[in-house]
Amino acid sequence: MPRQTSSGTCSLCQGAFRKGTMTRHLRACRQQQAALQAPAPARRFPAHPVKILHLVAEGYGPYWLHLDVRGEVRLTVLDAFLRDIWLECCGHMSQFCLDGEAYVSGAADELGARTMDVTLEDVFAPGTTCTYAYDFGTTTELTLRVVGERLGPRQRQAVQVLARNTPPVFSCVACGQEATQVCRQCLYDDEGWLCDACAPEHACGAALCLPVVNSPRMGMCGYTG
């Protein structure tokens, strides 16, 4: 994949920031957004704050996410979220690997692993790093890092996107226009980027082409975004 400078958009303020500065920005931006909000009306029975984990998910190349995840949710919820936003194509198995222990989406007994029926706050803490793999054949691997933890109101969504990388732009290898498709066979040699006009003439055939999407799973198996 051609090297690209990675930047992304903060969902709190809609500002654009480089990948290396996003964690620091989000810490400051969250405080600014909280200060701008009107005080919540008093409640007879105040809600108890919950633990919220700030995770960074990174795929290969320019693909990354910053997430707020309620600590009480189970790995199954995070697995479903990652599949939905980045990975799901054919119902493949997946696993988290943390401190030498595997947590799998199915067939745990056969694989000698644990299920994903465990809460994040039981296995994640600030500084924790783990790997995640989707599809044990054509595998997409991610790295997850916990970069922060706080107590706050129970957010409606179990997983909230704080920031996401800006979709990278690739040029068609045949004409130089913006690529909209990628050849699954040529992708690994950086020769598979094609526009809609040039894809039918590609030597490998249009049947091997998949759409260009903002995901580390792009061009793999049957993933279309």
mmCIF file of C-alpha atoms in Angstrom:
data_model
loop_
_atom_site.group_PDB
_atom_site.id
_atom_site.type_symbol
_atom_site.label_atom_id
_atom_site.label_comp_id
_atom_site.label_asym_id
_atom_site.label_seq_id
_atom_site.Cartn_x
_atom_site.Cartn_y
_atom_site.Cartn_z
ATOM 1 C CA MET A 1 0.000 0.000 0.000
ATOM 2 C CA PRO A 2 1.387 3.465 -0.878
ATOM 3 C CA ARG A 3 2.615 5.355 2.181
ATOM 4 C CA GLN A 4 0.218 8.109 3.229
ATOM 5 C CA THR A 5 0.192 10.654 6.036
ATOM 6 C CA SER A 6 -2.628 9.590 8.337
ATOM 7 C CA SER A 7 -5.036 12.094 9.820
ATOM 8 C CA GLY A 8 -8.584 11.853 11.069
ATOM 9 C CA THR A 9 -11.657 13.682 12.311
ATOM 10 C CA CYS A 10 -12.670 14.195 15.938
ATOM 11 C CA SER A 11 -16.371 13.374 16.311
ATOM 12 C CA LEU A 12 -16.692 15.766 19.264
ATOM 13 C CA CYS A 13 -15.625 18.982 17.506
ATOM 14 C CA GLN A 14 -15.335 17.825 13.859
ATOM 15 C CA GLY A 15 -11.748 19.079 13.750
ATOM 16 C CA ALA A 16 -9.059 17.336 11.690
ATOM 17 C CA PHE A 17 -5.889 16.148 13.442
ATOM 18 C CA ARG A 18 -2.910 13.948 12.674
ATOM 19 C CA LYS A 19 -2.936 10.415 14.047
ATOM 20 C CA GLY A 20 -0.057 11.110 16.442
ATOM 21 C CA THR A 21 -1.828 14.033 18.108
ATOM 22 C CA MET A 22 -5.381 12.660 18.284
ATOM 23 C CA THR A 23 -5.123 11.055 21.751
ATOM 24 C CA ARG A 24 -3.915 14.313 23.296
ATOM 25 C CA HIS A 25 -6.543 16.324 21.432
ATOM 26 C CA LEU A 26 -9.402 14.077 22.571
ATOM 27 C CA ARG A 27 -8.450 14.459 26.219
ATOM 28 C CA ALA A 28 -8.580 18.238 25.933
ATOM 29 C CA CYS A 29 -11.609 18.299 23.624
ATOM 30 C CA ARG A 30 -13.707 16.148 25.945
ATOM 31 C CA GLN A 31 -13.097 18.618 28.788
ATOM 32 C CA GLN A 32 -13.980 21.570 26.554
ATOM 33 C CA GLN A 33 -17.184 19.919 25.343
ATOM 34 C CA ALA A 34 -18.225 19.114 28.915
ATOM 35 C CA ALA A 35 -17.659 22.735 29.973
ATOM 36 C CA LEU A 36 -19.877 24.002 27.131
ATOM 37 C CA GLN A 37 -22.795 21.738 27.980
ATOM 38 C CA ALA A 38 -25.619 23.081 30.121
ATOM 39 C CA PRO A 39 -25.784 21.567 33.614
ATOM 40 C CA ALA A 40 -28.029 18.527 33.756
ATOM 41 C CA PRO A 41 -31.249 18.978 35.748
ATOM 42 C CA ALA A 42 -31.140 17.592 39.257
ATOM 43 C CA ARG A 43 -32.437 14.043 39.584
ATOM 44 C CA ARG A 44 -34.124 12.560 42.624
ATOM 45 C CA PHE A 45 -31.999 9.456 42.238
ATOM 46 C CA PRO A 46 -28.673 10.478 40.688
ATOM 47 C CA ALA A 47 -27.248 8.004 38.196
ATOM 48 C CA HIS A 48 -24.129 6.181 39.265
ATOM 49 C CA PRO A 49 -21.128 6.881 37.033
ATOM 50 C CA VAL A 50 -19.721 3.952 35.061
ATOM 51 C CA LYS A 51 -16.218 3.094 33.961
ATOM 52 C CA ILE A 52 -15.474 4.150 30.373
ATOM 53 C CA LEU A 53 -12.359 2.922 28.572
ATOM 54 C CA HIS A 54 -10.648 4.899 25.821
ATOM 55 C CA LEU A 55 -9.390 2.402 23.231
ATOM 56 C CA VAL A 56 -7.322 2.899 20.088
ATOM 57 C CA ALA A 57 -7.847 0.261 17.390
ATOM 58 C CA GLU A 58 -5.223 0.128 14.656
ATOM 59 C CA GLY A 59 -5.165 -1.871 11.442
ATOM 60 C CA TYR A 60 -2.373 -1.927 8.898
ATOM 61 C CA GLY A 61 -1.521 1.260 7.039
ATOM 62 C CA PRO A 62 -3.578 4.399 7.661
ATOM 63 C CA TYR A 63 -6.579 2.758 9.364
ATOM 64 C CA TRP A 64 -7.385 3.542 12.996
ATOM 65 C CA LEU A 65 -10.216 4.311 15.415
ATOM 66 C CA HIS A 66 -10.507 5.984 18.805
ATOM 67 C CA LEU A 67 -13.344 4.517 20.851
ATOM 68 C CA ASP A 68 -15.080 5.082 24.166
ATOM 69 C CA VAL A 69 -16.317 1.714 25.449
ATOM 70 C CA ARG A 70 -18.299 1.067 28.613
ATOM 71 C CA GLY A 71 -16.229 -1.168 30.875
ATOM 72 C CA GLU A 72 -19.261 -3.259 31.786
ATOM 73 C CA VAL A 73 -19.808 -4.578 28.248
ATOM 74 C CA ARG A 74 -18.455 -7.939 27.158
ATOM 75 C CA LEU A 75 -15.866 -8.721 24.535
ATOM 76 C CA THR A 76 -18.706 -10.052 22.381
ATOM 77 C CA VAL A 77 -20.036 -6.480 22.070
ATOM 78 C CA LEU A 78 -16.654 -5.072 21.029
ATOM 79 C CA ASP A 79 -16.229 -7.966 18.595
ATOM 80 C CA ALA A 80 -19.607 -7.207 17.012
ATOM 81 C CA PHE A 81 -18.741 -3.524 16.732
ATOM 82 C CA LEU A 82 -15.396 -4.168 15.019
ATOM 83 C CA ARG A 83 -17.064 -6.573 12.613
ATOM 84 C CA ASP A 84 -19.774 -4.041 11.770
ATOM 85 C CA ILE A 85 -17.545 -1.004 11.218
ATOM 86 C CA TRP A 86 -14.488 -2.653 9.639
ATOM 87 C CA LEU A 87 -14.499 -6.393 9.007
ATOM 88 C CA GLU A 88 -17.587 -8.536 8.505
ATOM 89 C CA CYS A 89 -17.810 -10.309 5.169
ATOM 90 C CA CYS A 90 -18.632 -14.004 5.523
ATOM 91 C CA GLY A 91 -19.256 -14.728 9.207
ATOM 92 C CA HIS A 92 -15.688 -15.820 9.943
ATOM 93 C CA MET A 93 -14.412 -16.567 13.432
ATOM 94 C CA SER A 94 -12.458 -14.002 15.429
ATOM 95 C CA GLN A 95 -10.361 -13.786 18.569
ATOM 96 C CA PHE A 96 -8.819 -11.397 21.053
ATOM 97 C CA CYS A 97 -5.390 -12.394 22.359
ATOM 98 C CA LEU A 98 -4.408 -10.863 25.699
ATOM 99 C CA ASP A 99 -1.536 -11.845 27.992
ATOM 100 C CA GLY A 100 -1.132 -15.145 26.157
ATOM 101 C CA GLU A 101 -4.812 -16.052 26.490
ATOM 102 C CA ALA A 102 -7.166 -16.320 23.502
ATOM 103 C CA TYR A 103 -10.840 -15.302 23.680
ATOM 104 C CA VAL A 104 -12.649 -16.688 20.634
ATOM 105 C CA SER A 105 -16.027 -16.101 19.022
ATOM 106 C CA GLY A 106 -16.829 -19.826 18.776
ATOM 107 C CA ALA A 107 -15.561 -23.385 19.277
ATOM 108 C CA ALA A 108 -13.722 -22.371 22.441
ATOM 109 C CA ASP A 109 -13.513 -25.917 23.819
ATOM 110 C CA GLU A 110 -12.146 -27.330 20.570
ATOM 111 C CA LEU A 111 -9.528 -24.584 20.370
ATOM 112 C CA GLY A 112 -8.577 -24.739 24.036
ATOM 113 C CA ALA A 113 -9.501 -21.066 24.425
ATOM 114 C CA ARG A 114 -11.887 -18.938 26.418
ATOM 115 C CA THR A 115 -15.155 -17.477 25.169
ATOM 116 C CA MET A 116 -15.726 -13.741 24.743
ATOM 117 C CA ASP A 117 -18.245 -13.785 27.591
ATOM 118 C CA VAL A 118 -16.053 -11.575 29.794
ATOM 119 C CA THR A 119 -16.338 -7.860 30.529
ATOM 120 C CA LEU A 120 -13.772 -5.388 29.281
ATOM 121 C CA GLU A 121 -13.133 -4.012 32.749
ATOM 122 C CA ASP A 122 -12.099 -7.502 33.882
ATOM 123 C CA VAL A 123 -9.326 -7.776 31.290
ATOM 124 C CA PHE A 124 -8.552 -4.210 30.136
ATOM 125 C CA ALA A 125 -6.889 -1.356 32.030
ATOM 126 C CA PRO A 126 -4.889 1.718 31.006
ATOM 127 C CA GLY A 127 -1.711 0.507 29.314
ATOM 128 C CA THR A 128 -3.208 -2.806 28.174
ATOM 129 C CA THR A 129 -2.389 -3.861 24.607
ATOM 130 C CA CYS A 130 -3.932 -6.837 22.856
ATOM 131 C CA THR A 131 -4.299 -8.217 19.362
ATOM 132 C CA TYR A 132 -7.502 -9.029 17.534
ATOM 133 C CA ALA A 133 -7.858 -11.272 14.498
ATOM 134 C CA TYR A 134 -10.820 -11.711 12.172
ATOM 135 C CA ASP A 135 -10.879 -14.735 9.820
ATOM 136 C CA PHE A 136 -8.323 -17.444 10.478
ATOM 137 C CA GLY A 137 -7.786 -17.936 6.723
ATOM 138 C CA THR A 138 -7.419 -14.526 5.081
ATOM 139 C CA THR A 139 -6.729 -12.841 8.393
ATOM 140 C CA THR A 140 -7.166 -9.182 9.224
ATOM 141 C CA GLU A 141 -5.190 -8.320 12.351
ATOM 142 C CA LEU A 142 -5.724 -5.331 14.618
ATOM 143 C CA THR A 143 -3.931 -3.952 17.645
ATOM 144 C CA LEU A 144 -6.021 -2.567 20.503
ATOM 145 C CA ARG A 145 -4.534 -0.212 23.102
ATOM 146 C CA VAL A 146 -6.182 1.200 26.220
ATOM 147 C CA VAL A 147 -4.976 4.799 26.460
ATOM 148 C CA GLY A 148 -7.324 6.067 29.153
ATOM 149 C CA GLU A 149 -10.020 5.334 31.692
ATOM 150 C CA ARG A 150 -12.570 7.556 33.393
ATOM 151 C CA LEU A 151 -15.824 7.530 35.321
ATOM 152 C CA GLY A 152 -18.723 9.206 33.575
ATOM 153 C CA PRO A 153 -22.434 9.081 32.821
ATOM 154 C CA ARG A 154 -23.639 5.858 31.264
ATOM 155 C CA GLN A 155 -23.523 6.604 27.552
ATOM 156 C CA ARG A 156 -26.382 5.287 25.438
ATOM 157 C CA GLN A 157 -24.105 3.445 23.020
ATOM 158 C CA ALA A 158 -21.921 0.691 24.406
ATOM 159 C CA VAL A 159 -19.191 1.701 21.940
ATOM 160 C CA GLN A 160 -18.850 5.297 20.755
ATOM 161 C CA VAL A 161 -16.524 6.434 17.949
ATOM 162 C CA LEU A 162 -14.451 9.401 19.113
ATOM 163 C CA ALA A 163 -12.337 9.687 15.969
ATOM 164 C CA ARG A 164 -11.628 7.818 12.755
ATOM 165 C CA ASN A 165 -8.986 8.094 10.075
ATOM 166 C CA THR A 166 -9.790 10.101 6.962
ATOM 167 C CA PRO A 167 -10.385 7.717 4.031
ATOM 168 C CA PRO A 168 -7.120 7.422 2.084
ATOM 169 C CA VAL A 169 -7.140 8.225 -1.632
ATOM 170 C CA PHE A 170 -5.394 5.937 -4.132
ATOM 171 C CA SER A 171 -4.624 6.561 -7.796
ATOM 172 C CA CYS A 172 -5.567 4.210 -10.608
ATOM 173 C CA VAL A 173 -2.408 2.460 -11.835
ATOM 174 C CA ALA A 174 -3.657 2.650 -15.421
ATOM 175 C CA CYS A 175 -4.804 6.280 -15.821
ATOM 176 C CA GLY A 176 -3.980 8.163 -12.614
ATOM 177 C CA GLN A 177 -7.573 9.001 -11.719
ATOM 178 C CA GLU A 178 -8.905 8.256 -8.217
ATOM 179 C CA ALA A 179 -9.181 4.514 -7.706
ATOM 180 C CA THR A 180 -12.556 3.072 -6.754
ATOM 181 C CA GLN A 181 -11.677 -0.628 -6.962
ATOM 182 C CA VAL A 182 -8.769 -2.836 -5.979
ATOM 183 C CA CYS A 183 -7.654 -6.202 -7.348
ATOM 184 C CA ARG A 184 -7.436 -8.852 -4.626
ATOM 185 C CA GLN A 185 -4.533 -10.552 -6.391
ATOM 186 C CA CYS A 186 -2.443 -7.446 -7.132
ATOM 187 C CA LEU A 187 -3.148 -5.587 -3.879
ATOM 188 C CA TYR A 188 -0.092 -6.918 -2.066
ATOM 189 C CA ASP A 189 2.205 -5.619 -4.826
ATOM 190 C CA ASP A 190 0.536 -2.167 -4.841
ATOM 191 C CA GLU A 191 -0.463 -2.744 -8.439
ATOM 192 C CA GLY A 192 -4.175 -3.312 -8.039
ATOM 193 C CA TRP A 193 -5.666 0.190 -7.735
ATOM 194 C CA LEU A 194 -8.189 0.859 -10.505
ATOM 195 C CA CYS A 195 -10.918 3.311 -11.442
ATOM 196 C CA ASP A 196 -14.297 2.098 -12.705
ATOM 197 C CA ALA A 197 -13.320 2.778 -16.320
ATOM 198 C CA CYS A 198 -10.065 0.805 -16.189
ATOM 199 C CA ALA A 199 -11.177 -2.126 -14.017
ATOM 200 C CA PRO A 200 -12.843 -4.103 -16.860
ATOM 201 C CA GLU A 201 -9.537 -4.064 -18.777
ATOM 202 C CA HIS A 202 -7.428 -5.269 -15.846
ATOM 203 C CA ALA A 203 -5.392 -8.382 -16.676
ATOM 204 C CA CYS A 204 -6.689 -10.365 -13.673
ATOM 205 C CA GLY A 205 -10.300 -9.708 -14.635
ATOM 206 C CA ALA A 206 -12.962 -7.511 -13.082
ATOM 207 C CA ALA A 207 -14.269 -10.473 -11.049
ATOM 208 C CA LEU A 208 -11.262 -10.179 -8.721
ATOM 209 C CA CYS A 209 -11.930 -6.513 -7.962
ATOM 210 C CA LEU A 210 -13.477 -5.231 -4.742
ATOM 211 C CA PRO A 211 -14.469 -1.656 -3.839
ATOM 212 C CA VAL A 212 -12.028 0.754 -2.222
ATOM 213 C CA VAL A 213 -13.342 1.296 1.321
ATOM 214 C CA ASN A 214 -12.077 2.857 4.543
ATOM 215 C CA SER A 215 -11.106 -0.377 6.266
ATOM 216 C CA PRO A 216 -8.019 -2.538 6.881
ATOM 217 C CA ARG A 217 -10.049 -5.420 5.422
ATOM 218 C CA MET A 218 -10.203 -3.739 2.014
ATOM 219 C CA GLY A 219 -9.434 -6.123 -0.845
ATOM 220 C CA MET A 220 -9.630 -9.243 1.331
ATOM 221 C CA CYS A 221 -11.985 -12.221 0.954
ATOM 222 C CA GLY A 222 -15.377 -10.800 -0.056
ATOM 223 C CA TYR A 223 -15.325 -7.576 1.975
ATOM 224 C CA THR A 224 -17.222 -4.701 0.367
ATOM 225 C CA GLY A 225 -17.593 -2.318 3.314
#
